Coordinates of N, CA, C and O in Angstrom, one line a residue:
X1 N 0.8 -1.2 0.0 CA 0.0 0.0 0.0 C 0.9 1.2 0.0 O 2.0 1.4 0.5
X2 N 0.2 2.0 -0.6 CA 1.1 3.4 -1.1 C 0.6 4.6 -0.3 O -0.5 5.2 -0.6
X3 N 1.3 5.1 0.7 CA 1.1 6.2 1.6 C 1.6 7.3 1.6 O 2.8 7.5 1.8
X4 N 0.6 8.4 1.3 CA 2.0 9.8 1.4 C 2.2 10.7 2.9 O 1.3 11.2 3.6
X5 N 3.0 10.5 2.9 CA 3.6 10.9 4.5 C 3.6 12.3 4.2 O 3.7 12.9 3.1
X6 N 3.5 12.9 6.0 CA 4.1 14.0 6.0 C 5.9 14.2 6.3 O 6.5 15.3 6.1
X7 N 6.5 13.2 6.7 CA 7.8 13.2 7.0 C 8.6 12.7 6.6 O 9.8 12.8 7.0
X8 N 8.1 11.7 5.5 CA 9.3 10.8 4.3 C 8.7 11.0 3.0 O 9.3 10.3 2.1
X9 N 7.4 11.9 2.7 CA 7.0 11.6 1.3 C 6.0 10.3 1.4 O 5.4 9.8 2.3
X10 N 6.2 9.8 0.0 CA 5.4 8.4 -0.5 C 6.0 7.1 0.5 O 7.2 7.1 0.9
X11 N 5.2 6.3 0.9 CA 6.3 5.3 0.9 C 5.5 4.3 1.3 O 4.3 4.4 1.7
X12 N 6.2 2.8 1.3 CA 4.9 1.9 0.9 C 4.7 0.9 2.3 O 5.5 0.4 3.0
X13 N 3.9 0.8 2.3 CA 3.8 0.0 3.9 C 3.1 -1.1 3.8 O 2.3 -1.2 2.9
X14 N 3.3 -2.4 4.8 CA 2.0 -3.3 4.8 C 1.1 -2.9 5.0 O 1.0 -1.7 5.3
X15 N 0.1 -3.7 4.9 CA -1.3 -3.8 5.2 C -1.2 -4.1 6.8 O -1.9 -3.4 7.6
X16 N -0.7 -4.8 7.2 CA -0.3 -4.8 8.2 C 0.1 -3.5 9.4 O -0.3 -3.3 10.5
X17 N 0.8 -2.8 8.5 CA 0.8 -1.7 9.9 C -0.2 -0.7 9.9 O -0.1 0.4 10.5
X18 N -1.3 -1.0 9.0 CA -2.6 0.0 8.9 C -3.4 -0.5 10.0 O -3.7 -1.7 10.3
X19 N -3.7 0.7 10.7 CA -4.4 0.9 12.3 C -5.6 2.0 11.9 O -5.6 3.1 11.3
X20 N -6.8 1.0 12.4 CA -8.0 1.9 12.5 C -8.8 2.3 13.8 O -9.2 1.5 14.7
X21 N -8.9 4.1 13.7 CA -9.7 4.2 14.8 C -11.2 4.3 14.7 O -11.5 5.3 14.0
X22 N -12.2 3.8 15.2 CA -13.5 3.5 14.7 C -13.8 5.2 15.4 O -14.4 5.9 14.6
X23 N -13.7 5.8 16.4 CA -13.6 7.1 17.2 C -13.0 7.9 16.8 O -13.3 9.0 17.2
X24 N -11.8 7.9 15.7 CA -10.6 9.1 15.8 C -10.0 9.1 17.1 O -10.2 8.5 18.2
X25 N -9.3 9.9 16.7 CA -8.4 11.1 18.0 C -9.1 12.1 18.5 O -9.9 12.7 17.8
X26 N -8.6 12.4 20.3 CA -9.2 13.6 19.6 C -9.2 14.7 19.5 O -8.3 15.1 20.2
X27 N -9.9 15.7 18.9 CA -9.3 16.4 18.1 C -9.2 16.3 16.7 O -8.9 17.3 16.0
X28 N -9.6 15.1 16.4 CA -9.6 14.9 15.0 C -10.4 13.2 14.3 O -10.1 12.3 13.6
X29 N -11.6 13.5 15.1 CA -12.0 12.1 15.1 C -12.9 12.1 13.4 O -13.7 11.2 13.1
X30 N -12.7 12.7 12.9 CA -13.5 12.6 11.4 C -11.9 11.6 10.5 O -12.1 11.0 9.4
X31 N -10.8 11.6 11.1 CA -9.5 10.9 10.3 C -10.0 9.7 11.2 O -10.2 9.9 12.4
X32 N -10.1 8.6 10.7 CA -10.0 7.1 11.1 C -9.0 6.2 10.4 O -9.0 5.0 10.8
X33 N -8.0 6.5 9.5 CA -7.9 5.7 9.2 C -6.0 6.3 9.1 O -5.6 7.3 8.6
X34 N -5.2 5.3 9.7 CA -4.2 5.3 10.0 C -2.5 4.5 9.7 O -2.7 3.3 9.5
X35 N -2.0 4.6 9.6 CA -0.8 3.5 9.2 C 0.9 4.1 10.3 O 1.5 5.1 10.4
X36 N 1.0 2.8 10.9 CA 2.3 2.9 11.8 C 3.3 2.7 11.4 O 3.4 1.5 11.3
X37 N 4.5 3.4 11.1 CA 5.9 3.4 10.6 C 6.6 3.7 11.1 O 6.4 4.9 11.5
X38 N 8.2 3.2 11.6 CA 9.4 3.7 12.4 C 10.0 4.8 11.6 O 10.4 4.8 10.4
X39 N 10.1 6.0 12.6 CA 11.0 7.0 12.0 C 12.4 6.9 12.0 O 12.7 5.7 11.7
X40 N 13.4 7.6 12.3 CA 14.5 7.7 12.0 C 15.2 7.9 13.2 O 16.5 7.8 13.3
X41 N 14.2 8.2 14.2 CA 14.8 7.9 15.4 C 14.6 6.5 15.8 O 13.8 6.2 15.0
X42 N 14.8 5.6 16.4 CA 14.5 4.7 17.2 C 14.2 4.8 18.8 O 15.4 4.9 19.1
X43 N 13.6 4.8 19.9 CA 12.1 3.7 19.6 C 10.7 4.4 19.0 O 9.6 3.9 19.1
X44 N 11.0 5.8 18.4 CA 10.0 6.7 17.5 C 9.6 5.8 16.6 O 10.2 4.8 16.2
X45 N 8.0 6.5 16.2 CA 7.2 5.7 15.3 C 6.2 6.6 14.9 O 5.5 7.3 15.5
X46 N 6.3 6.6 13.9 CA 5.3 7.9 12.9 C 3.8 7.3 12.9 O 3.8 6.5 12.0
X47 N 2.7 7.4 13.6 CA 1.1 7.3 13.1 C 0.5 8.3 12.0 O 0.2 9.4 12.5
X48 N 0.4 8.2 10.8 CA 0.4 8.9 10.0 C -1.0 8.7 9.5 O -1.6 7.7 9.5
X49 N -1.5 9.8 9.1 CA -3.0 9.4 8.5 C -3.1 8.8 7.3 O -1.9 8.7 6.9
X50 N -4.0 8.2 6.5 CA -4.1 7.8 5.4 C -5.0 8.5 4.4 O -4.9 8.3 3.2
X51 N -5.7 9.2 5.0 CA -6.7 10.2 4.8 C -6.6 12.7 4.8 O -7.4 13.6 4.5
X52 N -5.1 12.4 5.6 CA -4.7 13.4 5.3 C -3.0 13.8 5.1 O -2.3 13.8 6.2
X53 N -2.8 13.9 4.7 CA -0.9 14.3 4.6 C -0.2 14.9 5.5 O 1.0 14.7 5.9
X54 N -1.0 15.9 5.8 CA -0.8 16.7 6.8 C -0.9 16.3 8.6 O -0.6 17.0 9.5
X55 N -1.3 15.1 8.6 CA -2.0 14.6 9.6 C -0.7 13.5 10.4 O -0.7 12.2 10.2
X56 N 0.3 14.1 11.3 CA 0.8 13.1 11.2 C 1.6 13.1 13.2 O 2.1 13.9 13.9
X57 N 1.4 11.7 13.4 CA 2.5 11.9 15.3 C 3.0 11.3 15.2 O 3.0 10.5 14.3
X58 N 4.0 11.6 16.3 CA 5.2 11.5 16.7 C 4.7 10.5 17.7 O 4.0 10.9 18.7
X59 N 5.0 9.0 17.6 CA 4.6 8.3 19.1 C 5.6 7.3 19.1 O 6.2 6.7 18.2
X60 N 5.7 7.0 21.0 CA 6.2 6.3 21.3 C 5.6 5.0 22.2 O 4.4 5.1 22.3
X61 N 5.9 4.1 22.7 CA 5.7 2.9 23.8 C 6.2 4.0 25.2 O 7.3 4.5 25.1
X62 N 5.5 4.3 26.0 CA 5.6 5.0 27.1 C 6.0 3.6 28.4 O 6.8 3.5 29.3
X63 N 5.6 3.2 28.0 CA 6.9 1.6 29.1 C 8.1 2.0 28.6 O 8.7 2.6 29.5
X64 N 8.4 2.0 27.8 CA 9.9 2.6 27.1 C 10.8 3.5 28.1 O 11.8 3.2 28.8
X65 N 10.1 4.6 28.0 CA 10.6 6.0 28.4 C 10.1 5.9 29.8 O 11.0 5.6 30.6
X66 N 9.3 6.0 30.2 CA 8.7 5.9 31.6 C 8.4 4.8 32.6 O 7.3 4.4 32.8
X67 N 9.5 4.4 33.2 CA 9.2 3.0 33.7 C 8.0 2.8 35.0 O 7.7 1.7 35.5
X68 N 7.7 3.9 35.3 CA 6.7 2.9 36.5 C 4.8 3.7 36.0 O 3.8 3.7 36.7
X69 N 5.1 4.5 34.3 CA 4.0 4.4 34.0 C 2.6 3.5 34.0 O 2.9 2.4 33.6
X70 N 2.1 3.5 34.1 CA 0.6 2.6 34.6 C -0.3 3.3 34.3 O -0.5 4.5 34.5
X71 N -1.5 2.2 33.6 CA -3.0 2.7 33.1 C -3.8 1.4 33.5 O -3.4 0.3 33.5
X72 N -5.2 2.0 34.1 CA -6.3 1.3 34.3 C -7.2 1.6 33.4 O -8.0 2.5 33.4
X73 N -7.2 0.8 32.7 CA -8.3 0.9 31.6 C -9.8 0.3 31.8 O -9.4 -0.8 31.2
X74 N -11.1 0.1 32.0 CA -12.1 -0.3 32.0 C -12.6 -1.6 30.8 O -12.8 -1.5 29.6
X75 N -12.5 -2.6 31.6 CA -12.9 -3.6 29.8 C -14.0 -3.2 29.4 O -14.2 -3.8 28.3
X76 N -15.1 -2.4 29.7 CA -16.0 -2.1 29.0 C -15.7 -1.0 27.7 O -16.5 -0.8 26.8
X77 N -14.6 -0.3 27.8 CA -13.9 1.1 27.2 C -13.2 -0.1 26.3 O -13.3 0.0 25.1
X78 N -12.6 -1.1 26.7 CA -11.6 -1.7 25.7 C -12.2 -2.7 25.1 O -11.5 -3.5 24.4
X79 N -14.0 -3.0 25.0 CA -14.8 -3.4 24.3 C -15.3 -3.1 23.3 O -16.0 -3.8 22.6
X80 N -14.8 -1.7 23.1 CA -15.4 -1.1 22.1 C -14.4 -1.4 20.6 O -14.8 -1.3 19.5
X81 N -13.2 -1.8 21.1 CA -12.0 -2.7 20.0 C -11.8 -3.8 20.1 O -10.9 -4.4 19.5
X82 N -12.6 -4.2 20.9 CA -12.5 -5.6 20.5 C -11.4 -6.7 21.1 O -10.8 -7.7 20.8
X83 N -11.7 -6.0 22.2 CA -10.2 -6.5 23.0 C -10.7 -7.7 24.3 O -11.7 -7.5 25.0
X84 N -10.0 -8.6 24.3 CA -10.8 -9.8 25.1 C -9.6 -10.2 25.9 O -9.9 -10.8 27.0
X85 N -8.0 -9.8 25.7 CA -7.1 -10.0 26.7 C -6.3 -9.1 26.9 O -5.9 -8.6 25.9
X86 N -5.9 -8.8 28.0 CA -4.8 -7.7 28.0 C -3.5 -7.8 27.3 O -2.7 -6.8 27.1
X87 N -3.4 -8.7 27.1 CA -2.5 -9.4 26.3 C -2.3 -9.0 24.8 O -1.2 -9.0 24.2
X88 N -3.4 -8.6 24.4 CA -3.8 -7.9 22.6 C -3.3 -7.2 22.7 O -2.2 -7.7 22.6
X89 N -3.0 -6.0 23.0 CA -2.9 -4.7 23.4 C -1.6 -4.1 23.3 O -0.9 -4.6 24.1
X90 N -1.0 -3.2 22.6 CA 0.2 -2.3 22.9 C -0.7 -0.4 23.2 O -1.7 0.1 22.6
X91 N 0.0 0.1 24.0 CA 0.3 1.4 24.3 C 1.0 2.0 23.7 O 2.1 1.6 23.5
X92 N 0.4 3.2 23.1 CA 1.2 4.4 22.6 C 1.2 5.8 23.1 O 0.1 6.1 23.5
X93 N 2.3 6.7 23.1 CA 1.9 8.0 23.6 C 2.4 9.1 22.7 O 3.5 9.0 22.2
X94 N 1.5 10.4 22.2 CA 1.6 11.1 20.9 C 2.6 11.9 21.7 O 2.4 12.5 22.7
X95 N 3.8 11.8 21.1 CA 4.9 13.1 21.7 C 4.1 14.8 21.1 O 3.0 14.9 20.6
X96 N 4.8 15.7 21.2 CA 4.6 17.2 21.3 C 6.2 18.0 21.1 O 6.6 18.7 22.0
X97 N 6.9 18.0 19.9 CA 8.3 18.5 19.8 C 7.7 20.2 19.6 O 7.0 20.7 18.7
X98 N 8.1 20.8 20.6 CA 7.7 22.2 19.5 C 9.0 23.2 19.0 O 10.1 23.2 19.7
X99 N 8.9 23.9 18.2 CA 9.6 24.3 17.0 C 10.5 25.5 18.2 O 11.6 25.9 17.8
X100 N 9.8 25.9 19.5 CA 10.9 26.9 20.0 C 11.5 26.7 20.9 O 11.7 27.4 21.9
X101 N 11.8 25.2 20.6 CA 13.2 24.8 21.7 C 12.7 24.4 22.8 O 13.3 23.7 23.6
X102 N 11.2 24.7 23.1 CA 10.8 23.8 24.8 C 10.8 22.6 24.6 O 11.0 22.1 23.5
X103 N 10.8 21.8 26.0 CA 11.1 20.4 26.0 C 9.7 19.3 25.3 O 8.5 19.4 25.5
X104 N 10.5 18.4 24.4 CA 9.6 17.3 24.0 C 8.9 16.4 24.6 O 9.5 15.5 25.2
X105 N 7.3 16.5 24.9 CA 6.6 16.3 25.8 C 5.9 14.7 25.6 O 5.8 14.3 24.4
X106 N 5.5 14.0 26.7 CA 4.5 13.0 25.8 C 3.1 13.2 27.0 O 3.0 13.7 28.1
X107 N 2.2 12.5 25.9 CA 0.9 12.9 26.5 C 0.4 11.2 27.3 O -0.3 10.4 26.7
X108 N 0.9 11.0 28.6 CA 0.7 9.9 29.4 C -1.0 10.0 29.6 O -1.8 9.1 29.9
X109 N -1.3 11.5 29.3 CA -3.0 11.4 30.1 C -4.0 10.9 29.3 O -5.1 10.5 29.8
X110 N -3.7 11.1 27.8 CA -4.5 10.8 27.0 C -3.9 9.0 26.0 O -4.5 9.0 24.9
X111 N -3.0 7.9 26.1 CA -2.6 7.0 25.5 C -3.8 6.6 24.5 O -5.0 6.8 24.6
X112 N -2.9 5.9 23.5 CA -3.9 5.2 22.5 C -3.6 3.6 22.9 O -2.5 3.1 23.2
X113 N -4.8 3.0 22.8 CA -4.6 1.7 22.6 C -5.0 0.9 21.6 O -6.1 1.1 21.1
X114 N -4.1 0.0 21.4 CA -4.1 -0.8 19.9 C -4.3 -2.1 20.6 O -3.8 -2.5 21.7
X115 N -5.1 -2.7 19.8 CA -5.5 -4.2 20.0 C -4.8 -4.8 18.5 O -4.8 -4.6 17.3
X116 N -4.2 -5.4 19.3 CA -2.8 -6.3 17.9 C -3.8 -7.6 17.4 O -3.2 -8.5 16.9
X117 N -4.8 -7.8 17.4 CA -5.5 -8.8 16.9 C -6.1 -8.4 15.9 O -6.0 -9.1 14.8
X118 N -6.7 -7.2 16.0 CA -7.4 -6.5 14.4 C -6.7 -5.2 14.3 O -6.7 -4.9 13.1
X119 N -6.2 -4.5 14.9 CA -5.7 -3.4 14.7 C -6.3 -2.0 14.8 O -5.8 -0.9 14.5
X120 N -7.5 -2.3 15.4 CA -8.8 -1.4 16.2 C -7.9 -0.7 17.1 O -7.1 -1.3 17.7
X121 N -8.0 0.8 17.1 CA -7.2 1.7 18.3 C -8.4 2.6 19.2 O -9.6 2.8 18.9
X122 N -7.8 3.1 20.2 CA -8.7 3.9 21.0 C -8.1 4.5 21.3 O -7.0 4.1 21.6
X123 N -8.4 6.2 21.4 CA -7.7 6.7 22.3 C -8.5 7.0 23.8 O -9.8 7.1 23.7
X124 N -7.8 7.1 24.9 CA -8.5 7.2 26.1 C -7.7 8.5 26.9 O -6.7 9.1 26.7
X125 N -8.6 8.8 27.9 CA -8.5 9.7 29.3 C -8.0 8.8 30.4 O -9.0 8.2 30.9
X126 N -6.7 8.5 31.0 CA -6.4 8.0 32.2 C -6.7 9.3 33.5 O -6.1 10.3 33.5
X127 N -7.5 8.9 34.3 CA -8.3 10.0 35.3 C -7.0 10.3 36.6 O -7.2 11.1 37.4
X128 N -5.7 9.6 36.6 CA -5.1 9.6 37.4 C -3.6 11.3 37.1 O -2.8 11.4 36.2
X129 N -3.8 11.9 37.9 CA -3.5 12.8 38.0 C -1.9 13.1 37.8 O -1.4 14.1 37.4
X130 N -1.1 11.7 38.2 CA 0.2 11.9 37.8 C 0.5 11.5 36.5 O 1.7 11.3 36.1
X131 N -0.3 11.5 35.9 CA -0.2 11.5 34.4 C -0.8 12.5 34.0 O -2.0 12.7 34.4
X132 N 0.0 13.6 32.9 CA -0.2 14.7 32.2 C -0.4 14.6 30.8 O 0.0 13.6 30.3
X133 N -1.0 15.8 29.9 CA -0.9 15.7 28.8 C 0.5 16.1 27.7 O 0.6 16.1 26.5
X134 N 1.7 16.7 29.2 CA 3.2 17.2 29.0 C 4.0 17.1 29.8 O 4.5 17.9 30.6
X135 N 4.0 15.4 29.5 CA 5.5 14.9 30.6 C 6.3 14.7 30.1 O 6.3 14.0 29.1
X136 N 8.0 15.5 30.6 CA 8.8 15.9 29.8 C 9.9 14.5 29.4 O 10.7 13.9 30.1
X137 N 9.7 14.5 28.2 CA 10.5 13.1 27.5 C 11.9 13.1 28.3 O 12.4 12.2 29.0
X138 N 12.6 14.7 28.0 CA 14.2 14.4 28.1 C 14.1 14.0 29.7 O 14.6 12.9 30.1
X139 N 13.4 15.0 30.8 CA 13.3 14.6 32.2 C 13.7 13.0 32.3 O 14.7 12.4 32.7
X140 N 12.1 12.6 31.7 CA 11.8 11.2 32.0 C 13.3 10.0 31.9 O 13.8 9.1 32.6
X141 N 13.9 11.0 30.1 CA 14.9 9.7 30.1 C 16.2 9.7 30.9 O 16.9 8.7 31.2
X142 N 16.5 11.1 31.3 CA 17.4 11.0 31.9 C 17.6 10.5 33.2 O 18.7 10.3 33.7
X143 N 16.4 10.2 33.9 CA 16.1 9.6 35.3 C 15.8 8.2 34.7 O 15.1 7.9 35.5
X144 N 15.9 7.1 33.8 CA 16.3 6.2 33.7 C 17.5 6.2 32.8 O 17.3 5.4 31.9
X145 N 18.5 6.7 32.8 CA 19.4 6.7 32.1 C 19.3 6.6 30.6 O 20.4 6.7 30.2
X146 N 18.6 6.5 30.0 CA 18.6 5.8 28.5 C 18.5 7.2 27.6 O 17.9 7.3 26.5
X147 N 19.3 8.1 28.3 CA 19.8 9.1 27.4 C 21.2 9.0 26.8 O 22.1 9.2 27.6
X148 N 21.4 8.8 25.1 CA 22.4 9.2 24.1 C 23.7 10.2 24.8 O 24.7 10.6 24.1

């Protein structure tokens, strides 16, 4: 399948890394239709729309970067994808680079979740207060070390 990115141009992906949100994002819940690609950083991963060019995040695995992050999710909320074990499931969190030098943020408050069985995503509200929508990446990494 042939995709035009906002950050490499064209470029051709499986079928496989096409992820659908039946809700959108939000903020943008009329775009449903999605495809996941590694950028050029590593453990970065581009969610790119399929439906607009311009449309494009910066996300990461927030277990990664943040080790004692934690989400309670509701199985009736993870019903709605189709999700029957916790086990389906990866976590993502949309980073926030902005262009005047403030720090690269990720949004722990809002994660998406993917059910790896069909590829059905959600994004959600975690109600717990130590999770923000601008927790600071470099902070995070440098308190587990896994800073370059």
């Amino acid at each position: 399948m042939q995709v035009e990115t906002k950050a490499k141009g064209i470029i051709t992906v499986d079928e496989k890394q096409r992820l659908s949100f039946p809700e959108g994002l939000f903020g943008f819940e009329q775009f449903t239709d999605y495809v996941l690609f590694e950028s050029e950083y590593e453990p970065f991963l581009w969610l790119q729309s399929t439906e607009k060019k311009a449309l494009a995040f910066l996300v990461v695995d927030p277990f990664l970067i943040c080790g004692d992050y934690e989400l309670d999710v509701d199985d009736k909320v993870l019903s709605r994808i189709d999700v029957s074990s916790p086990a389906d499931v990866f976590v993502l969190a949309i980073l926030t680079v902005p262009a005047e030098g403030n720090p690269v943020t990720m949004n722990l408050q809002g994660p998406i979740i993917v059910n790896k069985q069909n590829n059905k995503c959600l994004q959600v509200v975690i109600s717990d207060p130590k999770w923000g929508t601008k927790h600071d990446l470099l902070a995070e990494m440098k308190k587990r070390g896994n800073l370059c």
